[in-house]
Short mmCIF file of N, CA and C in Angstrom, two decimals:
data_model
loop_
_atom_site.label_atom_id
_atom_site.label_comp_id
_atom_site.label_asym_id
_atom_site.label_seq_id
_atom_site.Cartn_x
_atom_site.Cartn_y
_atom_site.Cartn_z
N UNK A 231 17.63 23.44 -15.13
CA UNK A 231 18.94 22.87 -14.87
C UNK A 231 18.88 21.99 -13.63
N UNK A 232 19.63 20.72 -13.59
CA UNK A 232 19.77 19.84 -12.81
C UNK A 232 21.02 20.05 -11.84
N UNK A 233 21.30 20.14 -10.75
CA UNK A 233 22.18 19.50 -10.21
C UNK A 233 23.33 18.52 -10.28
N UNK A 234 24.54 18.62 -9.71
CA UNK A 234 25.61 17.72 -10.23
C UNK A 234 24.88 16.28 -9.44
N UNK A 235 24.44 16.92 -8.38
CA UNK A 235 23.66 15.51 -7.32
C UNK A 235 22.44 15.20 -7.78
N UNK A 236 21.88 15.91 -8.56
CA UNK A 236 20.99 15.37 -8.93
C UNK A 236 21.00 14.18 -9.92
N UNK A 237 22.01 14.84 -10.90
CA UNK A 237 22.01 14.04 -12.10
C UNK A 237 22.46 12.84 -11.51
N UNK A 238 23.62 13.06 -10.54
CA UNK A 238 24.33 11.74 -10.00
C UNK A 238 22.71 10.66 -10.01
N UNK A 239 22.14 10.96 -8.90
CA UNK A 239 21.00 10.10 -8.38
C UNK A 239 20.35 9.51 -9.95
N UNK A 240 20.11 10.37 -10.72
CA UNK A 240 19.20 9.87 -11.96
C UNK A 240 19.99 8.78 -12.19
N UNK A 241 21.24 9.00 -12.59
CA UNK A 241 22.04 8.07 -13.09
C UNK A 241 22.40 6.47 -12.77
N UNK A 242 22.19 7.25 -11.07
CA UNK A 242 22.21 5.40 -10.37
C UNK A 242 21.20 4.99 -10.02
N UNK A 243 20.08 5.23 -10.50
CA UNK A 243 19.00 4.52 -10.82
C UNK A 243 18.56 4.51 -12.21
N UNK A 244 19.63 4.64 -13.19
CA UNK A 244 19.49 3.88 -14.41
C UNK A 244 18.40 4.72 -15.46
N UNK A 245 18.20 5.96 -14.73
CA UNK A 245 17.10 6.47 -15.47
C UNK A 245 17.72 7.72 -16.66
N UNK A 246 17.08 7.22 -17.95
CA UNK A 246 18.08 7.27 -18.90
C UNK A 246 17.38 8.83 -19.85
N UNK A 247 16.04 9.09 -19.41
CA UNK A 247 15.14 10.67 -19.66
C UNK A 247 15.87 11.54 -18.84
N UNK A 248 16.03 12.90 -18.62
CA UNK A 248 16.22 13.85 -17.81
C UNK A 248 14.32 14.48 -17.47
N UNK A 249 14.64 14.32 -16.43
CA UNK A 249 13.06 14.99 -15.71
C UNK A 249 12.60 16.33 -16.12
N UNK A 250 10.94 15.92 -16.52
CA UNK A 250 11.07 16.94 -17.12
C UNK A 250 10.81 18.38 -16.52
N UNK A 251 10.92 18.23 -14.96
CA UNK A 251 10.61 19.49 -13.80
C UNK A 251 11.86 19.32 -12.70
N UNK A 252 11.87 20.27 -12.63
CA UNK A 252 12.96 21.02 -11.57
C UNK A 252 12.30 20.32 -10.15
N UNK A 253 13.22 20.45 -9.45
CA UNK A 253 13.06 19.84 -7.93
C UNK A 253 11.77 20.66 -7.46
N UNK A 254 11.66 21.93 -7.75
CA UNK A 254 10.47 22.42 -6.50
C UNK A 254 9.08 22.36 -7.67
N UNK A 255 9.05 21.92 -8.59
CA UNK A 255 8.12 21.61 -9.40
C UNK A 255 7.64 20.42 -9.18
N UNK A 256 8.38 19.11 -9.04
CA UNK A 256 8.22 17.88 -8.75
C UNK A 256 7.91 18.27 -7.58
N UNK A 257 8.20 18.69 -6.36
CA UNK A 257 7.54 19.05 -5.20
C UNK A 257 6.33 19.90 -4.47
N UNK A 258 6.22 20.71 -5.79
CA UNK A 258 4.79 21.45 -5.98
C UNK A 258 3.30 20.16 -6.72
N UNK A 259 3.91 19.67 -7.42
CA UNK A 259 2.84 18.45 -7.75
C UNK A 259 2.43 17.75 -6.96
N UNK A 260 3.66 17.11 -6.13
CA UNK A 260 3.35 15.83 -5.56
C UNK A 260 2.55 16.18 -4.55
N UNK A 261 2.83 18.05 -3.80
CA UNK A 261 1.83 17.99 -2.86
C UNK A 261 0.47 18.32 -3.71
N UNK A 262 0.45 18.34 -4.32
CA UNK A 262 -0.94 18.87 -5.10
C UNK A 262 -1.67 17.66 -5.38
N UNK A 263 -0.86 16.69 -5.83
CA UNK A 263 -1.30 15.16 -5.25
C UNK A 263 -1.76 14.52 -3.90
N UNK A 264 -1.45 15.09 -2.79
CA UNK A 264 -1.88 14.57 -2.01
C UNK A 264 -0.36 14.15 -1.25
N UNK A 265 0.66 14.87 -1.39
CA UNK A 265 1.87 14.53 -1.32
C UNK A 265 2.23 13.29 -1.48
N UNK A 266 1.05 12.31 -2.27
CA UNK A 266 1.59 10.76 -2.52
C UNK A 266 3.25 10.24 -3.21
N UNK A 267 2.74 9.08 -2.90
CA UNK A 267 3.77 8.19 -3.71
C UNK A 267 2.85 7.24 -4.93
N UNK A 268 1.93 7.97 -5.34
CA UNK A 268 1.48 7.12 -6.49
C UNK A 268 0.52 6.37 -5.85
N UNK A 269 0.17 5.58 -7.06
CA UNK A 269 -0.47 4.06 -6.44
C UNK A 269 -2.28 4.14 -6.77
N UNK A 270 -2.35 5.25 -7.04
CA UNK A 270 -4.06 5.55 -7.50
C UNK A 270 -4.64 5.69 -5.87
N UNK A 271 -5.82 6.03 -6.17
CA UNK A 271 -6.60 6.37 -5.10
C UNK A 271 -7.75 5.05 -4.37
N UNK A 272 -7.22 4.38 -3.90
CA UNK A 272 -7.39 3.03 -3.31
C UNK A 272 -9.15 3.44 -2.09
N UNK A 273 -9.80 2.68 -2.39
CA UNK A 273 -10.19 3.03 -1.53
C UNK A 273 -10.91 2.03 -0.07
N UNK A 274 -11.19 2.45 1.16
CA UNK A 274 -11.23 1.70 2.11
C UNK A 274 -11.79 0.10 1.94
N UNK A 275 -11.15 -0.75 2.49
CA UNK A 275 -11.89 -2.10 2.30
C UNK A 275 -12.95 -2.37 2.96
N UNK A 276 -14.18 -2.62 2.47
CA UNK A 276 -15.12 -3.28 3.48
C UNK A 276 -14.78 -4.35 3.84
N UNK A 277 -14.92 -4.40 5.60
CA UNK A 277 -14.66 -5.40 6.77
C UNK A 277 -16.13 -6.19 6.87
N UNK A 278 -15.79 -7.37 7.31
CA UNK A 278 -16.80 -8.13 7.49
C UNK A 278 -16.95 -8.63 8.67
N UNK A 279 -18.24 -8.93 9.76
CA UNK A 279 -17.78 -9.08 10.85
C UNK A 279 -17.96 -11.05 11.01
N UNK A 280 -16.76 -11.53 11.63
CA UNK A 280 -16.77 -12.96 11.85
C UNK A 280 -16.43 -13.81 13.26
N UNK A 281 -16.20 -14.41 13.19
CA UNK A 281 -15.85 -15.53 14.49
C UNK A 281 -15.09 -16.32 14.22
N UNK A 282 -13.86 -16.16 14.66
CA UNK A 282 -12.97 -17.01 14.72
C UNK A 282 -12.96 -18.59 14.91
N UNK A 283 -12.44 -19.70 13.81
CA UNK A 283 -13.37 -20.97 13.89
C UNK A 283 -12.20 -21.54 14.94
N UNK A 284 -11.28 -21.15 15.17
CA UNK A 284 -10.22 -21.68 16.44
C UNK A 284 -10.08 -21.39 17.68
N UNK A 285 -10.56 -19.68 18.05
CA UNK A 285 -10.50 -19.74 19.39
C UNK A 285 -11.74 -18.75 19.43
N UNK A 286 -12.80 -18.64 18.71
CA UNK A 286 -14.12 -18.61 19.04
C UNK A 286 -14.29 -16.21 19.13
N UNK A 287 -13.10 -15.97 18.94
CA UNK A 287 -12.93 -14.85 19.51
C UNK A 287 -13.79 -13.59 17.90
N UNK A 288 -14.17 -13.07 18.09
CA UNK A 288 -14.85 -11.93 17.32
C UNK A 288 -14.04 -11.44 16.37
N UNK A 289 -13.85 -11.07 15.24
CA UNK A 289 -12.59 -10.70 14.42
C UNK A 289 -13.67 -9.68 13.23
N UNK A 290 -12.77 -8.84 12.53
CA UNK A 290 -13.39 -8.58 10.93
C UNK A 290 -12.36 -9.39 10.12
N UNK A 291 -13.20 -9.52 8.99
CA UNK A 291 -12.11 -9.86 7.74
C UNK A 291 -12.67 -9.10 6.60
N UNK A 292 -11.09 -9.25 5.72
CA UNK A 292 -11.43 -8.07 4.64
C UNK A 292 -12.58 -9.04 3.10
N UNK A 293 -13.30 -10.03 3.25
CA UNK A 293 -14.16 -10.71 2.82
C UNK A 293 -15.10 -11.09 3.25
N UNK A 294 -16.13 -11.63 2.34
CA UNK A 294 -17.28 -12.10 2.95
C UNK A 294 -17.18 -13.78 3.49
N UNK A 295 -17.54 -13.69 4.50
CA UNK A 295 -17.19 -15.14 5.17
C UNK A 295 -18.70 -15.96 4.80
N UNK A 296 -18.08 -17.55 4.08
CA UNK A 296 -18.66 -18.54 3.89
C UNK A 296 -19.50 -19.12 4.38
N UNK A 297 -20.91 -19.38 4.54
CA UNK A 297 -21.16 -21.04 5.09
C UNK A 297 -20.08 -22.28 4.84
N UNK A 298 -20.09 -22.69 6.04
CA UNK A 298 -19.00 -23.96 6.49
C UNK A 298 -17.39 -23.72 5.62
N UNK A 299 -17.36 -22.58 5.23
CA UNK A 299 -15.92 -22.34 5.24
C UNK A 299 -14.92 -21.79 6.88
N UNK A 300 -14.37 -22.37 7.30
CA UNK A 300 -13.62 -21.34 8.28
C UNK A 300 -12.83 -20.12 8.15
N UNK A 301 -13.76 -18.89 9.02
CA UNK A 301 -12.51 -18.41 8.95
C UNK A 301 -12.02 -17.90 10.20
N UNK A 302 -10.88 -17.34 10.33
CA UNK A 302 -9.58 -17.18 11.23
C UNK A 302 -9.75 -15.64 11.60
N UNK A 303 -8.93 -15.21 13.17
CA UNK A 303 -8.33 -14.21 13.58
C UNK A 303 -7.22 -13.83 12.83
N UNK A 304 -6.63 -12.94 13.15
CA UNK A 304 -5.54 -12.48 12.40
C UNK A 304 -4.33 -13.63 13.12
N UNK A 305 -4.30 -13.56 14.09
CA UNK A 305 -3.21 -14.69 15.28
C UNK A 305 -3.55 -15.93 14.80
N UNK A 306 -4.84 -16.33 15.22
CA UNK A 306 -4.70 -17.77 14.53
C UNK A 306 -4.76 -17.94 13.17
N UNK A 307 -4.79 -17.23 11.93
CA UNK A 307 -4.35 -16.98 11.01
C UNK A 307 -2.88 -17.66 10.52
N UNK A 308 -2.57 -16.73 11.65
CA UNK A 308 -0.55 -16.81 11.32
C UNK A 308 -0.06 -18.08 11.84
N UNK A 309 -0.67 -18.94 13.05
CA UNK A 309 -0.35 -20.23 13.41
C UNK A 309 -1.10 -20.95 12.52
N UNK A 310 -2.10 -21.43 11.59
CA UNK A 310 -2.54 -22.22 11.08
C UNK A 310 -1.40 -22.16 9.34
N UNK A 311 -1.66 -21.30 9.23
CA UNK A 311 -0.73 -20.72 8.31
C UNK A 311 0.35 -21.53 7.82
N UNK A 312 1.41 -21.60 9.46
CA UNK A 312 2.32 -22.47 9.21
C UNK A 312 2.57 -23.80 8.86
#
């Protein structure tokens, strides 16, 4: 059994199934998940180490940096950017 607040919430988000677990069930999973929000299990990006082609300063980036491509700090990033 659902809640009068519960159902409310289902409702204003348009969701038109009734769930098929009780509140502390959905809350027993999700920590069993990892208490996520979804999204799969992502995992760390390899960093690359570079030099900033604008102000010369040491940076990683989440790619492998080019011959004679430039690449950027995160700062000068955001000003070239514009």
């Amino acid at each position: 059994t659902f809640s009068a607040s519960e159902q409310e919430f289902f409702a204003s988000k348009g969701f038109t199934n009734e769930p098929g677990r009780c509140s502390d069930c959905r809350a027993a999973r999700k920590q069993q998940r990892g208490g996520g929000y979804g999204g799969g299990g992502y995992r760390q990006r390899q960093m690359h180490p570079a030099v900033c082609a604008s102000c010369g300063k040491d940076c990683e980036v989440p790619f492998e940096p080019r011959n004679g491509r430039p690449v950027y700090c995160s700062d000068c990033y955001a000003t070239v950017r514009r």
